[in-house]
Short mmCIF file of C-alpha atoms (C1' of nucleotides) in Angstrom, two decimals:
data_model
loop_
_atom_site.label_atom_id
_atom_site.label_comp_id
_atom_site.label_asym_id
_atom_site.label_seq_id
_atom_site.Cartn_x
_atom_site.Cartn_y
_atom_site.Cartn_z
CA UNK K 1 -19.78 -2.58 24.56
CA UNK K 2 -19.71 -3.08 20.85
CA UNK K 3 -17.08 -1.71 18.52
CA UNK K 4 -17.65 1.39 16.44
CA UNK K 5 -14.82 2.38 14.16
CA UNK K 6 -14.69 4.84 11.34
CA UNK K 7 -12.91 6.12 8.28
CA UNK K 8 -12.81 9.89 8.04
CA UNK K 9 -11.29 11.08 4.78
CA UNK K 10 -10.91 14.62 3.58
CA UNK K 11 -12.51 14.40 0.15
CA UNK K 12 -10.15 15.47 -2.57
CA UNK K 13 -12.09 13.76 -5.30
CA UNK K 14 -10.01 10.64 -5.39
CA UNK K 15 -9.21 8.03 -2.80
CA UNK K 16 -5.51 7.71 -2.19
CA UNK K 17 -4.17 4.16 -1.71
CA UNK K 18 -2.88 5.20 1.70
CA UNK K 19 -6.38 6.26 2.62
CA UNK K 20 -7.73 3.05 1.18
CA UNK K 21 -5.40 1.03 3.37
CA UNK K 22 -6.47 3.02 6.44
CA UNK K 23 -10.11 2.51 5.53
CA UNK K 24 -9.51 -1.18 4.98
CA UNK K 25 -7.90 -1.75 8.36
CA UNK K 26 -10.55 0.18 10.20
CA UNK K 27 -13.25 -1.65 8.28
CA UNK K 28 -11.64 -5.04 8.90
CA UNK K 29 -11.47 -4.29 12.58
CA UNK K 30 -15.16 -3.40 12.70
CA UNK K 31 -16.20 -6.42 10.67
CA UNK K 32 -13.95 -8.78 12.60
CA UNK K 33 -15.50 -7.68 15.88
CA UNK K 34 -19.04 -7.58 14.52
CA UNK K 35 -18.99 -3.88 15.13
CA UNK K 36 -20.26 -0.87 13.25
CA UNK K 37 -18.29 0.91 10.56
CA UNK K 38 -18.88 4.59 9.99
CA UNK K 39 -17.89 6.81 7.10
CA UNK K 40 -17.46 10.47 7.92
CA UNK K 41 -16.42 13.19 5.52
CA UNK K 42 -13.99 15.72 6.97
CA UNK K 43 -14.40 18.75 4.81
CA UNK K 44 -14.10 21.70 7.17
CA UNK K 45 -10.63 22.61 5.93
CA UNK K 46 -11.56 22.94 2.34
CA UNK K 47 -12.98 26.00 0.79
CA UNK K 48 -15.05 24.15 -1.71
CA UNK K 49 -15.83 20.52 -1.56
CA UNK K 50 -17.93 19.44 -4.45
CA UNK K 51 -20.56 16.75 -4.16
CA UNK K 52 -18.61 14.89 -6.85
CA UNK K 53 -15.54 14.76 -4.64
CA UNK K 54 -17.52 13.13 -1.87
CA UNK K 55 -19.10 10.85 -4.42
CA UNK K 56 -15.65 9.83 -5.68
CA UNK K 57 -14.52 8.59 -2.29
CA UNK K 58 -17.69 6.60 -1.85
CA UNK K 59 -17.37 4.99 -5.26
CA UNK K 60 -13.79 3.99 -4.63
CA UNK K 61 -14.67 2.42 -1.30
CA UNK K 62 -17.62 0.61 -2.80
CA UNK K 63 -15.45 -0.72 -5.61
CA UNK K 64 -13.04 -2.11 -3.04
CA UNK K 65 -15.94 -3.76 -1.28
CA UNK K 66 -15.66 -1.62 1.82
CA UNK K 67 -19.17 -0.85 2.96
CA UNK K 68 -20.32 1.38 5.79
CA UNK K 69 -23.19 1.04 8.21
CA UNK K 70 -23.52 4.74 8.88
CA UNK K 71 -22.50 7.67 6.76
CA UNK K 72 -23.30 9.50 3.55
CA UNK K 73 -25.89 7.69 1.52
CA UNK K 74 -27.03 5.39 4.29
CA UNK K 75 -27.69 7.73 7.20
CA UNK K 76 -27.53 6.63 10.80
CA UNK K 77 -28.41 7.76 14.29
CA UNK K 78 -25.55 10.19 14.70
CA UNK K 79 -25.67 12.13 11.46
CA UNK K 80 -25.15 14.20 9.54
CA UNK K 81 -21.89 12.52 8.60
CA UNK K 82 -20.45 15.36 6.60
CA UNK K 83 -18.62 17.82 8.77
CA UNK K 84 -19.56 20.91 6.83
CA UNK K 85 -23.14 20.11 7.84
CA UNK K 86 -22.22 19.92 11.51
CA UNK K 87 -20.90 23.39 12.14
CA UNK K 88 -23.45 24.08 14.86
CA UNK K 89 -22.21 21.10 16.82
CA UNK K 90 -18.65 22.37 16.78
CA UNK K 91 -19.68 25.89 17.70
CA UNK K 92 -21.71 24.58 20.61
CA UNK K 93 -18.76 22.53 21.84
CA UNK K 94 -16.49 25.55 21.47
CA UNK K 95 -18.90 27.69 23.43
CA UNK K 96 -19.05 25.15 26.18
CA UNK K 97 -15.28 25.12 26.41
CA UNK K 98 -15.17 28.88 26.45
CA UNK K 99 -17.91 29.03 29.05
CA UNK K 100 -16.07 26.71 31.37
CA UNK K 101 -12.85 28.62 30.94
CA UNK K 102 -11.16 25.87 28.94
CA UNK K 103 -10.88 28.05 25.87
CA UNK K 104 -10.28 31.74 25.31
CA UNK K 105 -10.31 34.28 22.54
CA UNK K 106 -6.97 35.09 20.98
CA UNK K 107 -6.49 38.31 19.05
CA UNK K 108 -2.94 37.75 17.91
CA UNK K 109 -2.51 38.36 14.21
CA UNK K 110 -0.67 35.77 12.10
CA UNK K 111 2.21 38.18 11.52
CA UNK K 112 2.61 38.79 15.24
CA UNK K 113 2.62 35.07 15.92
CA UNK K 114 5.19 34.48 13.24
CA UNK K 115 7.36 37.25 14.64
CA UNK K 116 7.23 35.91 18.20
CA UNK K 117 7.84 32.39 16.99
CA UNK K 118 11.01 33.45 15.24
CA UNK K 119 12.23 35.24 18.31
CA UNK K 120 11.51 32.25 20.50
CA UNK K 121 13.49 29.99 18.20
CA UNK K 122 16.35 32.46 18.20
CA UNK K 123 16.39 32.41 21.97
CA UNK K 124 16.36 28.64 21.88
CA UNK K 125 12.84 28.38 23.20
CA UNK K 126 10.03 26.22 21.87
CA UNK K 127 8.21 27.92 19.00
CA UNK K 128 4.66 27.15 20.10
CA UNK K 129 2.07 29.71 21.14
CA UNK K 130 3.22 31.70 24.13
CA UNK K 131 -0.19 32.07 25.72
CA UNK K 132 -0.25 35.85 25.47
CA UNK K 133 -4.03 36.25 25.12
CA UNK K 134 -4.79 33.78 27.86
CA UNK K 135 -4.73 36.39 30.59
CA UNK K 136 -5.91 39.50 28.83
CA UNK K 137 -7.37 42.16 31.09
CA UNK K 138 -10.92 43.35 30.44
CA UNK K 139 -9.58 46.65 29.09
CA UNK K 140 -7.19 44.99 26.69
CA UNK K 141 -9.92 42.75 25.43
CA UNK K 142 -12.28 45.68 25.02
CA UNK K 143 -9.62 47.54 23.08
CA UNK K 144 -9.07 44.67 20.70
CA UNK K 145 -12.79 44.27 20.21
CA UNK K 146 -13.18 47.99 19.55
CA UNK K 147 -10.43 47.72 16.94
CA UNK K 148 -12.45 45.03 15.31
CA UNK K 149 -9.60 42.55 15.55
CA UNK K 150 -10.47 39.07 14.37
CA UNK K 151 -10.32 36.52 17.15
CA UNK K 152 -9.66 32.82 17.12
CA UNK K 153 -10.62 30.53 19.94
CA UNK K 154 -7.77 28.79 21.65
CA UNK K 155 -7.86 25.79 23.90
CA UNK K 156 -6.34 26.41 27.32
CA UNK K 157 -4.10 23.44 27.93
CA UNK K 158 -4.09 22.35 31.55
CA UNK K 159 -0.34 22.05 31.89
CA UNK K 160 -0.33 18.38 32.61
CA UNK K 161 1.48 15.61 30.80
CA UNK K 162 -0.63 13.36 28.62
CA UNK K 163 -0.19 9.65 28.12
CA UNK K 164 -1.55 8.15 24.96
CA UNK K 165 -2.36 4.48 24.93
CA UNK K 166 -2.17 3.12 21.44
CA UNK K 167 -3.36 -0.35 20.52
CA UNK K 168 -0.53 -0.75 18.07
CA UNK K 169 2.28 1.24 19.60
CA UNK K 170 1.72 0.98 23.30
CA UNK K 171 2.11 4.01 25.53
CA UNK K 172 3.63 7.32 24.59
CA UNK K 173 4.08 10.21 27.01
CA UNK K 174 3.71 13.78 25.86
CA UNK K 175 5.14 16.34 28.28
CA UNK K 176 3.00 19.38 29.08
CA UNK K 177 5.75 21.67 27.88
CA UNK K 178 5.13 20.56 24.32
CA UNK K 179 1.39 21.00 24.49
CA UNK K 180 0.76 24.68 24.03
CA UNK K 181 -2.56 26.42 23.60
CA UNK K 182 -3.85 25.55 20.17
CA UNK K 183 -6.60 27.01 18.01
CA UNK K 184 -9.90 25.15 17.97
CA UNK K 185 -12.02 27.72 16.17
CA UNK K 186 -10.58 29.94 13.47
CA UNK K 187 -11.46 33.60 13.35
CA UNK K 188 -13.95 32.85 10.59
CA UNK K 189 -15.77 30.53 12.94
CA UNK K 190 -14.75 27.25 11.32
CA UNK K 191 -13.43 24.51 13.58
CA UNK K 192 -9.96 23.11 13.20
CA UNK K 193 -9.35 19.44 12.59
CA UNK K 194 -8.48 18.96 16.24
CA UNK K 195 -11.87 20.16 17.47
CA UNK K 196 -14.05 18.71 14.74
CA UNK K 197 -12.53 15.24 14.85
CA UNK K 198 -12.54 15.05 18.65
CA UNK K 199 -16.12 16.26 18.91
CA UNK K 200 -17.36 13.95 16.18
CA UNK K 201 -15.60 10.90 17.52
CA UNK K 202 -17.35 11.54 20.79
CA UNK K 203 -20.75 12.51 19.38
CA UNK K 204 -20.71 9.57 17.03
CA UNK K 205 -19.81 7.27 19.90
CA UNK K 206 -16.71 5.89 18.30
CA UNK K 207 -15.08 3.20 20.40
CA UNK K 208 -11.96 2.99 18.23
CA UNK K 209 -10.11 5.59 16.25
CA UNK K 210 -7.96 3.83 13.67
CA UNK K 211 -6.01 6.24 11.49
CA UNK K 212 -2.64 7.05 10.00
CA UNK K 213 0.44 7.64 12.07
CA UNK K 214 0.63 11.20 10.80
CA UNK K 215 -2.13 11.98 13.29
CA UNK K 216 -0.38 10.39 16.23
CA UNK K 217 0.96 13.59 17.73
CA UNK K 218 -2.41 15.28 17.48
CA UNK K 219 -3.85 12.61 19.75
CA UNK K 220 -2.90 14.13 23.12
CA UNK K 221 -4.55 17.39 22.14
CA UNK K 222 -7.71 15.64 21.09
CA UNK K 223 -7.71 13.77 24.37
CA UNK K 224 -7.41 17.08 26.19
CA UNK K 225 -10.40 18.46 24.33
CA UNK K 226 -12.43 15.39 25.13
CA UNK K 227 -11.48 15.56 28.76
CA UNK K 228 -12.46 19.23 28.98
CA UNK K 229 -15.77 18.32 27.43
CA UNK K 230 -16.27 15.67 30.09
CA UNK K 231 -16.01 12.84 27.60
CA UNK K 232 -13.83 9.78 27.84
CA UNK K 233 -11.47 9.21 24.93
CA UNK K 234 -11.85 6.31 22.50
CA UNK K 235 -9.20 3.66 21.97
CA UNK K 236 -6.58 4.75 19.48
CA UNK K 237 -4.65 2.75 16.92
CA UNK K 238 -2.19 4.48 14.61
CA UNK K 239 -1.23 2.76 11.41
CA UNK K 240 2.22 3.08 9.88
CA UNK K 241 2.37 5.27 6.80
CA UNK K 242 2.67 4.02 3.25
CA UNK K 243 5.73 5.47 1.58
CA UNK K 244 7.12 5.60 -1.94
CA UNK K 245 10.34 4.02 -3.23
CA UNK K 246 12.21 7.04 -1.86
CA UNK K 247 10.75 6.41 1.61
CA UNK K 248 8.81 9.63 1.53
CA UNK K 249 5.08 9.46 2.28
CA UNK K 250 3.30 8.26 -0.82
CA UNK K 251 1.88 11.11 -2.85
CA UNK K 252 1.17 12.24 -6.38
CA UNK K 253 4.85 12.88 -6.76
CA UNK K 254 5.23 9.14 -7.01
CA UNK K 255 2.84 8.93 -9.92
CA UNK K 256 -0.76 7.89 -9.85
CA UNK K 257 -1.78 6.70 -6.44
CA UNK K 258 -5.54 6.90 -6.50
CA UNK K 259 -7.75 3.86 -6.29
CA UNK K 260 -9.58 5.07 -9.39
CA UNK K 261 -6.38 4.92 -11.39
CA UNK K 262 -5.71 1.35 -10.34
CA UNK K 263 -9.24 0.40 -11.26
CA UNK K 264 -8.85 1.94 -14.71
CA UNK K 265 -5.58 0.11 -15.27
CA UNK K 266 -7.36 -3.15 -14.74
CA UNK K 267 -6.40 -4.05 -11.21
CA UNK K 268 -8.96 -6.22 -9.49
CA UNK K 269 -10.45 -5.11 -6.17
CA UNK K 270 -9.75 -8.50 -4.63
CA UNK K 271 -6.06 -8.10 -5.48
CA UNK K 272 -5.96 -4.55 -4.18
CA UNK K 273 -7.54 -5.60 -0.90
CA UNK K 274 -5.22 -8.56 -0.51
CA UNK K 275 -2.13 -6.52 -1.30
CA UNK K 276 -3.11 -3.57 0.87
CA UNK K 277 -3.90 -5.85 3.80
CA UNK K 278 -0.39 -7.25 3.61
CA UNK K 279 1.13 -3.77 3.63
CA UNK K 280 1.73 -3.45 7.31
CA UNK K 281 -0.06 -6.55 8.44
CA UNK K 282 0.47 -10.28 8.18
CA UNK K 283 -1.69 -13.23 8.97
CA UNK K 284 1.15 -15.58 9.84
CA UNK K 285 4.57 -16.54 8.54
CA UNK K 286 3.52 -17.89 5.17
CA UNK K 287 0.08 -16.78 4.05
CA UNK K 288 0.10 -14.62 0.94
CA UNK K 289 -3.35 -14.99 -0.54
CA UNK K 290 -6.28 -14.08 1.63
CA UNK K 291 -9.83 -13.46 0.55
CA UNK K 292 -11.89 -10.63 1.91
CA UNK K 293 -13.71 -13.06 4.19
CA UNK K 294 -10.44 -14.55 5.33
CA UNK K 295 -9.19 -11.10 6.22
CA UNK K 296 -12.31 -10.33 8.19
CA UNK K 297 -11.94 -13.59 10.03
CA UNK K 298 -8.28 -13.19 10.92
CA UNK K 299 -7.63 -9.47 11.11
CA UNK K 300 -5.96 -8.43 14.31
CA UNK K 301 -4.61 -5.01 15.28
CA UNK K 302 -1.82 -6.56 17.34
CA UNK K 303 -0.25 -7.94 14.19
CA UNK K 304 0.02 -4.55 12.54
CA UNK K 305 3.59 -3.55 11.78
CA UNK K 306 5.21 -0.45 13.28
CA UNK K 307 7.26 0.41 10.22
CA UNK K 308 6.32 2.55 7.29
CA UNK K 309 5.74 0.27 4.31
CA UNK K 310 6.93 0.99 0.80
CA UNK K 311 4.30 0.57 -1.86
CA UNK K 312 5.55 -1.97 -4.40
CA UNK K 313 3.50 -1.88 -7.56
CA UNK K 314 5.37 -4.84 -9.04
CA UNK K 315 4.17 -7.07 -6.28
CA UNK K 316 0.65 -5.72 -6.65
CA UNK K 317 0.80 -6.53 -10.37
CA UNK K 318 2.03 -10.02 -9.67
CA UNK K 319 -0.78 -10.52 -7.21
CA UNK K 320 -3.28 -9.14 -9.67
CA UNK K 321 -2.04 -11.65 -12.23
CA UNK K 322 -2.72 -14.38 -9.74
CA UNK K 323 -6.31 -13.26 -9.26
CA UNK K 324 -6.79 -12.91 -13.00
CA UNK K 325 -5.65 -16.51 -13.49
CA UNK K 326 -7.88 -17.76 -10.72
CA UNK K 327 -10.96 -16.06 -12.03
CA UNK K 328 -13.58 -18.16 -13.81
CA UNK K 329 -13.44 -17.65 -17.58
CA UNK K 330 -16.99 -16.44 -17.82
CA UNK K 331 -16.47 -13.76 -15.21
CA UNK K 332 -13.15 -12.63 -16.59
CA UNK K 333 -14.68 -12.19 -20.03
CA UNK K 334 -17.35 -9.96 -18.61
CA UNK K 335 -14.88 -7.91 -16.64
CA UNK K 336 -12.80 -7.39 -19.77
CA UNK K 337 -15.61 -5.94 -21.84
CA UNK K 338 -15.34 -2.35 -20.51
CA UNK K 339 -11.64 -2.30 -21.34
CA UNK K 340 -12.28 -3.20 -24.95
CA UNK K 341 -15.04 -0.64 -25.11
CA UNK K 342 -12.83 2.08 -23.77
CA UNK K 343 -10.16 1.19 -26.31
CA UNK K 344 -12.73 1.44 -29.07
CA UNK K 345 -12.51 -2.24 -29.93
CA UNK K 346 -15.79 -3.94 -30.55
CA UNK K 347 -15.44 -7.25 -28.81
CA UNK K 348 -17.97 -9.98 -29.38
CA UNK K 349 -18.69 -11.51 -25.99
CA UNK K 350 -18.97 -15.06 -27.34
CA UNK K 351 -15.62 -14.89 -29.07
CA UNK K 352 -14.10 -13.14 -26.07
CA UNK K 353 -15.21 -15.96 -23.80
CA UNK K 354 -13.43 -18.45 -26.04
CA UNK K 355 -10.33 -16.31 -26.16
CA UNK K 356 -10.04 -15.78 -22.41
CA UNK K 357 -8.34 -19.13 -21.70
CA UNK K 358 -5.66 -18.10 -24.16
CA UNK K 359 -4.77 -14.90 -22.37
CA UNK K 360 -5.69 -15.26 -18.72
CA UNK K 361 -2.26 -16.44 -17.74
CA UNK K 362 -0.51 -13.92 -19.94
CA UNK K 363 -1.90 -10.72 -18.51
CA UNK K 364 -1.39 -9.04 -15.21
CA UNK K 365 -3.79 -6.19 -15.80
CA UNK K 366 -7.17 -6.44 -17.47
CA UNK K 367 -6.23 -3.64 -19.83
CA UNK K 368 -3.46 -5.76 -21.32
CA UNK K 369 -5.95 -8.15 -22.87
CA UNK K 370 -6.96 -5.53 -25.40
CA UNK K 371 -3.65 -5.39 -27.23
CA UNK K 372 -3.30 -9.13 -27.01
CA UNK K 373 -6.66 -9.90 -28.57
CA UNK K 374 -7.27 -6.95 -30.78
CA UNK K 375 -6.39 -9.05 -33.90
CA UNK K 376 -9.45 -11.21 -33.23
CA UNK K 377 -11.89 -8.34 -33.33
CA UNK K 378 -10.55 -5.91 -35.85
CA UNK K 379 -10.54 -6.37 -39.60
CA UNK K 380 -7.54 -4.16 -40.25
CA UNK K 381 -4.24 -5.50 -39.02
CA UNK K 382 -1.35 -3.10 -38.84
CA UNK K 383 1.84 -5.10 -38.43
CA UNK K 384 4.37 -3.67 -36.04
CA UNK K 385 8.04 -3.26 -36.79
CA UNK K 386 9.07 -6.71 -35.64
CA UNK K 387 6.24 -8.37 -37.51
CA UNK K 388 7.28 -6.68 -40.74
CA UNK K 389 10.85 -7.85 -40.30
CA UNK K 390 9.72 -11.42 -39.68
CA UNK K 391 7.67 -11.45 -42.86
CA UNK K 392 10.40 -9.91 -44.89
CA UNK K 393 12.83 -12.53 -43.76
CA UNK K 394 10.45 -15.43 -44.37
CA UNK K 395 9.64 -14.41 -47.91
CA UNK K 396 6.46 -14.59 -49.95
CA UNK K 397 7.10 -18.06 -51.11
CA UNK K 398 7.10 -19.47 -47.63
CA UNK K 399 3.95 -17.61 -46.67
CA UNK K 400 2.29 -18.92 -49.81
CA UNK K 401 3.25 -22.45 -48.86
CA UNK K 402 1.60 -21.96 -45.47
CA UNK K 403 -1.54 -20.75 -47.21
CA UNK K 404 -1.55 -23.83 -49.36
CA UNK K 405 -1.09 -26.12 -46.36
CA UNK K 406 -3.93 -24.47 -44.48
CA UNK K 407 -6.22 -24.40 -47.50
CA UNK K 408 -5.86 -28.13 -47.79
CA UNK K 409 -7.29 -28.73 -44.33
CA UNK K 410 -10.62 -30.49 -44.07
CA UNK K 411 -11.33 -29.37 -40.56
CA UNK K 412 -10.32 -26.12 -38.92
CA UNK K 413 -9.17 -27.08 -35.47
CA UNK K 414 -6.18 -26.12 -33.40
CA UNK K 415 -4.80 -29.64 -33.80
CA UNK K 416 -5.07 -29.78 -37.55
CA UNK K 417 -3.73 -26.24 -37.87
CA UNK K 418 -0.85 -27.20 -35.63
CA UNK K 419 0.01 -30.11 -37.93
CA UNK K 420 -0.30 -28.07 -41.09
CA UNK K 421 1.97 -25.34 -39.75
CA UNK K 422 4.54 -27.96 -38.81
CA UNK K 423 4.34 -29.57 -42.19
CA UNK K 424 4.92 -26.27 -43.94
CA UNK K 425 7.82 -25.40 -41.69
CA UNK K 426 9.42 -28.78 -42.14
CA UNK K 427 9.09 -28.63 -45.90
CA UNK K 428 10.94 -25.33 -45.83
CA UNK K 429 13.58 -26.76 -43.53
CA UNK K 430 12.59 -24.44 -40.71
CA UNK K 431 12.32 -25.09 -37.01
CA UNK K 432 8.93 -24.66 -35.45
CA UNK K 433 9.89 -21.30 -34.00
CA UNK K 434 11.25 -20.00 -37.30
CA UNK K 435 8.39 -21.41 -39.25
CA UNK K 436 5.59 -20.19 -37.03
CA UNK K 437 6.74 -16.68 -36.25
CA UNK K 438 6.07 -15.28 -39.74
CA UNK K 439 2.58 -16.74 -39.58
CA UNK K 440 2.04 -15.10 -36.23
CA UNK K 441 3.26 -11.84 -37.70
CA UNK K 442 0.95 -12.01 -40.70
CA UNK K 443 -2.13 -12.97 -38.76
CA UNK K 444 -1.80 -11.02 -35.52
CA UNK K 445 0.41 -8.20 -36.68
CA UNK K 446 2.82 -8.85 -33.86
CA UNK K 447 5.75 -11.04 -32.92
CA UNK K 448 3.95 -11.80 -29.67
CA UNK K 449 0.52 -13.33 -29.38
CA UNK K 450 -1.52 -16.00 -27.66
CA UNK K 451 -0.75 -19.60 -28.76
CA UNK K 452 -0.85 -19.66 -32.53
CA UNK K 453 -2.95 -22.66 -33.59
CA UNK K 454 -5.64 -21.80 -31.06
CA UNK K 455 -5.59 -18.19 -32.16
CA UNK K 456 -6.05 -19.17 -35.80
CA UNK K 457 -8.85 -21.50 -34.91
CA UNK K 458 -10.70 -18.66 -33.19
CA UNK K 459 -9.98 -16.22 -35.97
CA UNK K 460 -11.51 -18.62 -38.44
CA UNK K 461 -10.37 -20.03 -41.73
CA UNK K 462 -11.45 -17.18 -43.94
CA UNK K 463 -9.91 -14.38 -41.99
CA UNK K 464 -6.71 -16.30 -41.36
CA UNK K 465 -6.23 -17.13 -45.03
CA UNK K 466 -7.07 -13.63 -46.11
CA UNK K 467 -4.39 -12.19 -43.86
CA UNK K 468 -1.80 -14.70 -44.99
CA UNK K 469 -2.59 -14.13 -48.63
CA UNK K 470 -2.27 -10.39 -48.14
CA UNK K 471 1.10 -10.96 -46.55
CA UNK K 472 2.18 -13.24 -49.39
CA UNK K 473 1.48 -10.48 -51.88
CA UNK K 474 3.16 -7.60 -50.15
"C1'" G M 1 14.99 23.47 17.24
"C1'" G M 2 11.56 20.54 20.47
"C1'" U M 3 8.24 16.29 21.21
"C1'" C M 4 6.88 11.54 19.56
"C1'" C M 5 7.44 7.16 16.57
"C1'" C M 6 10.45 3.64 13.92
"C1'" A M 7 14.97 0.38 12.48
"C1'" U M 8 15.41 -8.06 9.78
"C1'" C M 9 17.29 -9.61 2.37
"C1'" G M 10 16.46 -4.06 -2.99
"C1'" U M 11 10.83 -4.36 -1.34
"C1'" C M 12 6.61 -6.51 1.90
"C1'" U M 13 7.31 -9.42 6.02
"C1'" A M 14 7.94 -14.10 9.85
"C1'" G M 15 10.48 -13.99 14.23
"C1'" U M 16 8.37 -11.80 21.31
"C1'" G M 17 15.77 -15.27 24.93
"C1'" G M 18 17.65 -21.27 23.01
"C1'" C M 19 13.62 -24.55 17.34
"C1'" C M 20 17.49 -18.94 13.49
"C1'" C M 21 25.14 -19.53 10.90
"C1'" A M 22 17.30 -16.18 10.43
"C1'" G M 23 11.67 -18.60 7.32
"C1'" G M 24 8.07 -16.98 3.29
"C1'" A M 25 6.58 -13.64 -0.86
"C1'" C M 26 7.75 -9.89 -4.95
"C1'" A M 27 11.83 -8.50 -7.82
"C1'" C M 28 16.67 -10.53 -9.63
"C1'" C M 29 19.99 -14.66 -11.72
"C1'" A M 30 20.53 -19.79 -13.72
"C1'" C M 31 18.41 -24.17 -15.48
"C1'" C M 32 13.96 -27.05 -17.03
"C1'" C M 33 9.35 -26.82 -19.88
"C1'" U M 34 8.21 -24.29 -24.55
"C1'" C M 35 5.34 -22.02 -31.27
"C1'" U M 36 6.27 -16.12 -29.44
"C1'" C M 37 4.90 -14.06 -24.77
"C1'" A M 38 3.46 -15.69 -20.34
"C1'" A M 39 2.35 -19.22 -16.65
"C1'" G M 40 4.64 -23.32 -14.13
"C1'" G M 41 8.84 -26.27 -11.98
"C1'" U M 42 13.87 -26.64 -9.78
"C1'" G M 43 18.02 -24.21 -7.87
"C1'" G M 44 20.80 -19.62 -6.49
"C1'" A M 45 22.41 -14.96 -4.68
"C1'" G M 46 20.50 -11.62 -0.88
"C1'" A M 47 19.15 -8.97 5.69
"C1'" C M 48 19.11 -8.95 11.95
"C1'" A M 49 22.03 -0.31 11.13
"C1'" C M 50 26.26 0.39 14.71
"C1'" G M 51 28.42 0.26 19.76
"C1'" G M 52 27.94 -1.09 24.65
"C1'" G M 53 25.61 -3.89 28.40
"C1'" U M 54 22.12 -7.98 30.90
"C1'" U M 55 22.32 -13.46 30.32
"C1'" C M 56 24.97 -19.96 30.28
"C1'" A M 57 22.49 -18.12 25.69
"C1'" A M 58 20.06 -12.05 22.13
"C1'" A M 59 17.34 -10.46 15.75
"C1'" C M 60 14.45 -10.70 20.21
"C1'" C M 61 15.61 -7.29 26.92
"C1'" C M 62 18.29 -2.40 28.58
"C1'" C M 63 21.38 2.01 27.36
"C1'" G M 64 23.70 4.96 23.78
"C1'" U M 65 24.99 6.32 18.64
"C1'" U M 66 23.55 6.77 13.73
"C1'" G M 67 19.78 6.96 10.24
"C1'" G M 68 14.64 7.63 8.67
"C1'" G M 69 9.76 9.56 9.50
"C1'" A M 70 5.56 12.25 11.79
"C1'" C M 71 3.96 16.41 14.35
"C1'" C M 72 4.62 21.47 16.46
"C1'" A M 73 4.55 26.06 12.61
#
RNA sequence: GGUCCCAUCGUCUAGUGGCCCAGGACACCACCCUCUCAAGGUGGAGACACGGGUUCAAACCCCGUUGGGACCA
């Protein structure tokens, strides 16, 4: 039987990196086994899920290079793949359960439940549902109905222990005493997560359910539902959570955690994939860089860690820098264009291509190239604090001598510029560092820049001299 | 409170009884290279939560403690 695995996000508009990691592992498992990967949108909990929110998740996945064989946008034999469009399926399943006596109507109001729960805790008893409506007499039920009480549908747990077999964690036993009757259909007729997910995993013929560990304890209840429906459960694999530096589950509290944000910062999808794959999984004892194809080839659920993994953005940045350096110049230039555009800097693609070798090993994020190269594309240079100090210290005379040395050049190449700068510095009795820094300041407006002679060559003779002359006058 | 899961350097991890006085990577420190910033090179510091067992031998197996987390609301 071939593998069918899925990713089933609740669309909040953005894809969380934790969700991305879950999606990645499930996707890798499907691709590794030549199986089918399904995307399903779980939106029954939300009051309003906009089409844009669903769109956002799809875009983020696509950007990461995670594609799906069935789901929104591509269809498939078991659709629709958006839960809010499958309400009839859940209602039918609920009716079947009710018809076979595996579910019953519960008229308890939230306040009553809360009250009884508190009392149970006070008496040292478990706080779960006490099963009160399970054995209502016909009269009682008629009374409640006559009162117009809203009713939820509860699953009647069979009172047996449940053993969950997990591909990552092994076996876990859940005693019957902890499995009380839970709601599967709310009084407004919408299904709970437990029902919808269980029904869909069955209807969509999922062979493997790979998801976050936060759903681990809901597994026995989903297995119970499946069993009552006469369906056999899929294989389960629960992934460790991704946590923040404080070891709490990663969330917005930790700053921006959406895939979209990382994309906008200039992280590369290949770096994200590589980093995320290594968060809770390893290929062997030494491999750090793995391509998407390499991951597909080697991915293995048995090598997934059991521990929650802390998200380390510094390591991600380092890895991104690696991929930036590895990228062909041509491609990197093209990928940088949108960042210049967004910053309002008009970057000539030809010039950018020539400048890329100067910055590719100096940036970790694509967005950083803008500040580093802005002096090449903008006419107005506004020197920063440190640049002003450098120029002040060097003095007009020295700057003028540099102008003279550069003016005298026959050819405008990095090598000749290099020599001229040295000559000027030497004549002034300055070290290379001391002699070049004021030039850097005058031309780039900063104390930090790509290599100087090469930068001046790209800037061109006229613009370089103009900036130096301006500095010599001020 | 109950149930379940988890526990190796600050972080991600390798490790499935002897190859481990614990290996790699990020970060950190020092030095080298060097026009700034990077990148790169070399070296360094840094961990088996604790306590009991089992065994000739335990990071690895068992029990307990402690600590984290998830879920039940």
